[in-house]
Amino acid sequence: WHREYNRIIDRFQSTVVGQFLGHTHRDQFYVYYSPRTYEPVSVAWNGGSVTPFTNVNPNYRIYTVNKLTLEVEDFDTYTYNLTEANQTPDSPPRWIKLYSFKEAYDVPSLRPRDIDLLAKKMSNDDQLFNKYFLYYMKNSDIAFVKGCDKHCREKQLCKVVAAPT
């Protein structure tokens, strides 16, 4: 199914300006490539979830979309720390802005080519990748403890450029 889905995304790349996914409970993005030219043609955004399954903080995301082109221009991701919430059970959750994508990753746009370049840069920039992994884990305390070793890093970067199957 993945091959056929990718062919559809490639064929309708001028129509499909964004893909919005769920289910993994992680903050992720995936770059889709043309099977004909191997050029980046689309980006799929996985916004995370308010469910903390497993070992992550709840989050939500607010997208800024161009009203003419419908392209995603940026987004802000908000989260709250479950450790803090559990230590203060009588207080309401304190949602904080975790990051804005363009600012956090210093990208000119969220178009496929720029996100492809970001993915390539993450493979050689430890600080940038560690930031991605922290956001992937939604700033959870376990992300700090667990970290992401070489095998984990390769797996994460592969997910970004191989798109979900």
PDB file of C-alpha atoms in Angstrom:
ATOM      1  CA  TRP A   1       0.000   0.000   0.000  1.00  0.00           C
ATOM      2  CA  HIS A   2       2.871   2.353   0.755  1.00  0.00           C
ATOM      3  CA  ARG A   3       4.182   2.240  -2.806  1.00  0.00           C
ATOM      4  CA  GLU A   4       0.752   3.084  -4.206  1.00  0.00           C
ATOM      5  CA  TYR A   5       0.149   5.828  -1.644  1.00  0.00           C
ATOM      6  CA  ASN A   6       3.504   7.390  -2.482  1.00  0.00           C
ATOM      7  CA  ARG A   7       2.635   7.285  -6.196  1.00  0.00           C
ATOM      8  CA  ILE A   8      -0.631   9.107  -5.447  1.00  0.00           C
ATOM      9  CA  ILE A   9       1.190  11.773  -3.427  1.00  0.00           C
ATOM     10  CA  ASP A  10       3.695  12.190  -6.257  1.00  0.00           C
ATOM     11  CA  ARG A  11       1.016  12.360  -8.947  1.00  0.00           C
ATOM     12  CA  PHE A  12      -1.053  14.929  -7.036  1.00  0.00           C
ATOM     13  CA  GLN A  13       1.806  16.872  -5.464  1.00  0.00           C
ATOM     14  CA  SER A  14       0.429  20.153  -6.823  1.00  0.00           C
ATOM     15  CA  THR A  15      -2.874  19.441  -5.059  1.00  0.00           C
ATOM     16  CA  VAL A  16      -1.753  17.763  -1.820  1.00  0.00           C
ATOM     17  CA  VAL A  17      -0.079  20.609   0.041  1.00  0.00           C
ATOM     18  CA  GLY A  18       0.168  18.813   3.367  1.00  0.00           C
ATOM     19  CA  GLN A  19      -0.594  15.577   5.144  1.00  0.00           C
ATOM     20  CA  PHE A  20      -1.686  15.382   8.759  1.00  0.00           C
ATOM     21  CA  LEU A  21      -1.207  12.090  10.563  1.00  0.00           C
ATOM     22  CA  GLY A  22      -1.742  10.638  13.995  1.00  0.00           C
ATOM     23  CA  HIS A  23      -1.514   7.393  15.896  1.00  0.00           C
ATOM     24  CA  THR A  24       2.155   7.367  16.961  1.00  0.00           C
ATOM     25  CA  HIS A  25       1.648   9.822  19.864  1.00  0.00           C
ATOM     26  CA  ARG A  26       4.986  11.388  18.913  1.00  0.00           C
ATOM     27  CA  ASP A  27       5.874  14.752  17.413  1.00  0.00           C
ATOM     28  CA  GLN A  28       7.189  13.754  13.984  1.00  0.00           C
ATOM     29  CA  PHE A  29       7.415  14.706  10.354  1.00  0.00           C
ATOM     30  CA  TYR A  30       8.062  12.653   7.240  1.00  0.00           C
ATOM     31  CA  VAL A  31       9.354  13.652   3.830  1.00  0.00           C
ATOM     32  CA  TYR A  32       7.820  11.976   0.776  1.00  0.00           C
ATOM     33  CA  TYR A  33       9.915  11.641  -2.382  1.00  0.00           C
ATOM     34  CA  SER A  34       8.936  11.162  -5.990  1.00  0.00           C
ATOM     35  CA  PRO A  35       9.573   7.563  -7.076  1.00  0.00           C
ATOM     36  CA  ARG A  36      10.401   8.987 -10.522  1.00  0.00           C
ATOM     37  CA  THR A  37      12.802  11.836  -9.675  1.00  0.00           C
ATOM     38  CA  TYR A  38      13.639  11.192  -6.005  1.00  0.00           C
ATOM     39  CA  GLU A  39      12.887  14.856  -5.330  1.00  0.00           C
ATOM     40  CA  PRO A  40      10.972  15.768  -2.146  1.00  0.00           C
ATOM     41  CA  VAL A  41       7.298  16.273  -3.047  1.00  0.00           C
ATOM     42  CA  SER A  42       5.374  16.357   0.233  1.00  0.00           C
ATOM     43  CA  VAL A  43       5.653  16.500   3.998  1.00  0.00           C
ATOM     44  CA  ALA A  44       3.464  14.639   6.457  1.00  0.00           C
ATOM     45  CA  TRP A  45       3.067  16.126   9.926  1.00  0.00           C
ATOM     46  CA  ASN A  46       2.312  13.992  12.959  1.00  0.00           C
ATOM     47  CA  GLY A  47       1.130  16.358  15.656  1.00  0.00           C
ATOM     48  CA  GLY A  48       1.550  14.090  18.650  1.00  0.00           C
ATOM     49  CA  SER A  49      -1.366  13.659  21.057  1.00  0.00           C
ATOM     50  CA  VAL A  50      -2.779  14.659  24.403  1.00  0.00           C
ATOM     51  CA  THR A  51      -2.437  10.996  25.392  1.00  0.00           C
ATOM     52  CA  PRO A  52       0.877  10.465  27.214  1.00  0.00           C
ATOM     53  CA  PHE A  53       1.264   6.934  25.815  1.00  0.00           C
ATOM     54  CA  THR A  54       4.099   5.971  26.281  1.00  0.00           C
ATOM     55  CA  ASN A  55       6.525   7.983  28.372  1.00  0.00           C
ATOM     56  CA  VAL A  56       5.793  11.310  26.698  1.00  0.00           C
ATOM     57  CA  ASN A  57       4.048  14.510  27.730  1.00  0.00           C
ATOM     58  CA  PRO A  58       0.684  15.531  26.285  1.00  0.00           C
ATOM     59  CA  ASN A  59       0.802  18.090  23.508  1.00  0.00           C
ATOM     60  CA  TYR A  60      -1.245  19.930  20.940  1.00  0.00           C
ATOM     61  CA  ARG A  61      -0.316  21.961  17.909  1.00  0.00           C
ATOM     62  CA  ILE A  62      -1.646  25.089  16.226  1.00  0.00           C
ATOM     63  CA  TYR A  63      -0.903  25.402  12.519  1.00  0.00           C
ATOM     64  CA  THR A  64      -0.554  28.643  10.576  1.00  0.00           C
ATOM     65  CA  VAL A  65      -1.806  28.015   7.050  1.00  0.00           C
ATOM     66  CA  ASN A  66      -1.661  30.314   4.034  1.00  0.00           C
ATOM     67  CA  LYS A  67      -5.288  31.043   3.174  1.00  0.00           C
ATOM     68  CA  LEU A  68      -4.597  31.203  -0.573  1.00  0.00           C
ATOM     69  CA  THR A  69      -2.223  28.278  -1.122  1.00  0.00           C
ATOM     70  CA  LEU A  70      -3.291  26.253   1.952  1.00  0.00           C
ATOM     71  CA  GLU A  71       0.390  25.498   2.599  1.00  0.00           C
ATOM     72  CA  VAL A  72       1.500  25.115   6.199  1.00  0.00           C
ATOM     73  CA  GLU A  73       3.587  28.195   6.955  1.00  0.00           C
ATOM     74  CA  ASP A  74       4.509  27.328  10.536  1.00  0.00           C
ATOM     75  CA  PHE A  75       3.141  25.770  13.687  1.00  0.00           C
ATOM     76  CA  ASP A  76       3.434  26.135  17.432  1.00  0.00           C
ATOM     77  CA  THR A  77       3.514  23.092  19.680  1.00  0.00           C
ATOM     78  CA  TYR A  78       2.319  23.267  23.277  1.00  0.00           C
ATOM     79  CA  THR A  79       2.871  20.749  26.051  1.00  0.00           C
ATOM     80  CA  TYR A  80       2.712  20.316  29.781  1.00  0.00           C
ATOM     81  CA  ASN A  81       5.087  18.402  31.979  1.00  0.00           C
ATOM     82  CA  LEU A  82       3.469  15.361  33.584  1.00  0.00           C
ATOM     83  CA  THR A  83       6.107  15.159  36.312  1.00  0.00           C
ATOM     84  CA  GLU A  84       5.258  18.711  37.343  1.00  0.00           C
ATOM     85  CA  ALA A  85       1.522  18.004  37.072  1.00  0.00           C
ATOM     86  CA  ASN A  86       1.830  14.903  39.266  1.00  0.00           C
ATOM     87  CA  GLN A  87       3.781  16.864  41.894  1.00  0.00           C
ATOM     88  CA  THR A  88       1.031  19.491  42.041  1.00  0.00           C
ATOM     89  CA  PRO A  89      -2.174  17.449  41.612  1.00  0.00           C
ATOM     90  CA  ASP A  90      -4.445  20.239  42.868  1.00  0.00           C
ATOM     91  CA  SER A  91      -3.225  22.700  40.242  1.00  0.00           C
ATOM     92  CA  PRO A  92      -4.509  22.803  36.682  1.00  0.00           C
ATOM     93  CA  PRO A  93      -2.048  21.760  33.972  1.00  0.00           C
ATOM     94  CA  ARG A  94       0.348  24.535  32.975  1.00  0.00           C
ATOM     95  CA  TRP A  95       0.524  24.389  29.182  1.00  0.00           C
ATOM     96  CA  ILE A  96       3.674  25.962  27.770  1.00  0.00           C
ATOM     97  CA  LYS A  97       4.781  26.676  24.244  1.00  0.00           C
ATOM     98  CA  LEU A  98       7.436  24.091  23.484  1.00  0.00           C
ATOM     99  CA  TYR A  99       8.492  25.485  20.116  1.00  0.00           C
ATOM    100  CA  SER A 100       7.639  27.102  16.806  1.00  0.00           C
ATOM    101  CA  PHE A 101       8.903  24.951  13.949  1.00  0.00           C
ATOM    102  CA  LYS A 102      10.500  27.611  11.729  1.00  0.00           C
ATOM    103  CA  GLU A 103      12.250  29.288  14.640  1.00  0.00           C
ATOM    104  CA  ALA A 104      13.389  26.070  16.330  1.00  0.00           C
ATOM    105  CA  TYR A 105      14.839  24.556  13.172  1.00  0.00           C
ATOM    106  CA  ASP A 106      15.813  27.812  11.438  1.00  0.00           C
ATOM    107  CA  VAL A 107      14.142  26.879   8.156  1.00  0.00           C
ATOM    108  CA  PRO A 108      12.857  29.385   5.574  1.00  0.00           C
ATOM    109  CA  SER A 109       9.651  27.423   4.942  1.00  0.00           C
ATOM    110  CA  LEU A 110       7.904  24.142   5.613  1.00  0.00           C
ATOM    111  CA  ARG A 111       7.961  23.155   1.951  1.00  0.00           C
ATOM    112  CA  PRO A 112       9.248  19.671   1.088  1.00  0.00           C
ATOM    113  CA  ARG A 113      12.630  20.847  -0.226  1.00  0.00           C
ATOM    114  CA  ASP A 114      13.404  22.799   2.956  1.00  0.00           C
ATOM    115  CA  ILE A 115      12.324  19.925   5.199  1.00  0.00           C
ATOM    116  CA  ASP A 116      14.448  17.530   3.137  1.00  0.00           C
ATOM    117  CA  LEU A 117      17.450  19.826   3.693  1.00  0.00           C
ATOM    118  CA  LEU A 118      16.640  19.917   7.406  1.00  0.00           C
ATOM    119  CA  ALA A 119      16.601  16.104   7.560  1.00  0.00           C
ATOM    120  CA  LYS A 120      19.988  15.960   5.853  1.00  0.00           C
ATOM    121  CA  LYS A 121      21.375  18.567   8.223  1.00  0.00           C
ATOM    122  CA  MET A 122      20.093  16.601  11.251  1.00  0.00           C
ATOM    123  CA  SER A 123      22.167  13.607  10.174  1.00  0.00           C
ATOM    124  CA  ASN A 124      25.390  15.592  10.697  1.00  0.00           C
ATOM    125  CA  ASP A 125      24.449  18.044  13.436  1.00  0.00           C
ATOM    126  CA  ASP A 126      24.240  16.477  16.902  1.00  0.00           C
ATOM    127  CA  GLN A 127      22.724  19.537  18.537  1.00  0.00           C
ATOM    128  CA  LEU A 128      20.021  19.820  15.885  1.00  0.00           C
ATOM    129  CA  PHE A 129      19.184  16.113  16.056  1.00  0.00           C
ATOM    130  CA  ASN A 130      19.034  16.196  19.866  1.00  0.00           C
ATOM    131  CA  LYS A 131      16.558  19.070  19.623  1.00  0.00           C
ATOM    132  CA  TYR A 132      14.457  16.998  17.202  1.00  0.00           C
ATOM    133  CA  PHE A 133      14.526  14.003  19.546  1.00  0.00           C
ATOM    134  CA  LEU A 134      13.511  16.133  22.518  1.00  0.00           C
ATOM    135  CA  TYR A 135      10.523  17.454  20.537  1.00  0.00           C
ATOM    136  CA  TYR A 136       9.794  13.953  19.228  1.00  0.00           C
ATOM    137  CA  MET A 137       9.486  12.838  22.863  1.00  0.00           C
ATOM    138  CA  LYS A 138       7.494  16.006  23.618  1.00  0.00           C
ATOM    139  CA  ASN A 139      10.008  17.283  26.170  1.00  0.00           C
ATOM    140  CA  SER A 140       9.391  14.337  28.486  1.00  0.00           C
ATOM    141  CA  ASP A 141      11.678  13.731  31.431  1.00  0.00           C
ATOM    142  CA  ILE A 142      12.390  10.223  30.146  1.00  0.00           C
ATOM    143  CA  ALA A 143      13.841  11.708  26.940  1.00  0.00           C
ATOM    144  CA  PHE A 144      16.532  13.352  29.045  1.00  0.00           C
ATOM    145  CA  VAL A 145      17.244  10.131  30.933  1.00  0.00           C
ATOM    146  CA  LYS A 146      16.973   7.717  28.014  1.00  0.00           C
ATOM    147  CA  GLY A 147      18.641   9.811  25.348  1.00  0.00           C
ATOM    148  CA  CYS A 148      19.077   8.521  21.820  1.00  0.00           C
ATOM    149  CA  ASP A 149      22.168   6.456  20.972  1.00  0.00           C
ATOM    150  CA  LYS A 150      23.621   5.867  17.487  1.00  0.00           C
ATOM    151  CA  HIS A 151      21.147   3.081  16.637  1.00  0.00           C
ATOM    152  CA  CYS A 152      18.204   5.162  17.858  1.00  0.00           C
ATOM    153  CA  ARG A 153      19.426   8.165  15.843  1.00  0.00           C
ATOM    154  CA  GLU A 154      19.724   6.137  12.636  1.00  0.00           C
ATOM    155  CA  LYS A 155      16.242   4.721  13.180  1.00  0.00           C
ATOM    156  CA  GLN A 156      14.748   8.172  13.804  1.00  0.00           C
ATOM    157  CA  LEU A 157      16.399   9.749  10.766  1.00  0.00           C
ATOM    158  CA  CYS A 158      15.315   6.822   8.614  1.00  0.00           C
ATOM    159  CA  LYS A 159      11.708   7.423   9.669  1.00  0.00           C
ATOM    160  CA  VAL A 160      11.936  11.071   8.605  1.00  0.00           C
ATOM    161  CA  VAL A 161      13.102  10.326   5.068  1.00  0.00           C
ATOM    162  CA  ALA A 162      11.471   6.937   4.469  1.00  0.00           C
ATOM    163  CA  ALA A 163       7.912   8.036   5.347  1.00  0.00           C
ATOM    164  CA  PRO A 164       5.559   5.701   7.213  1.00  0.00           C
ATOM    165  CA  THR A 165       4.857   2.225   5.912  1.00  0.00           C
TER     166      THR A 165
END
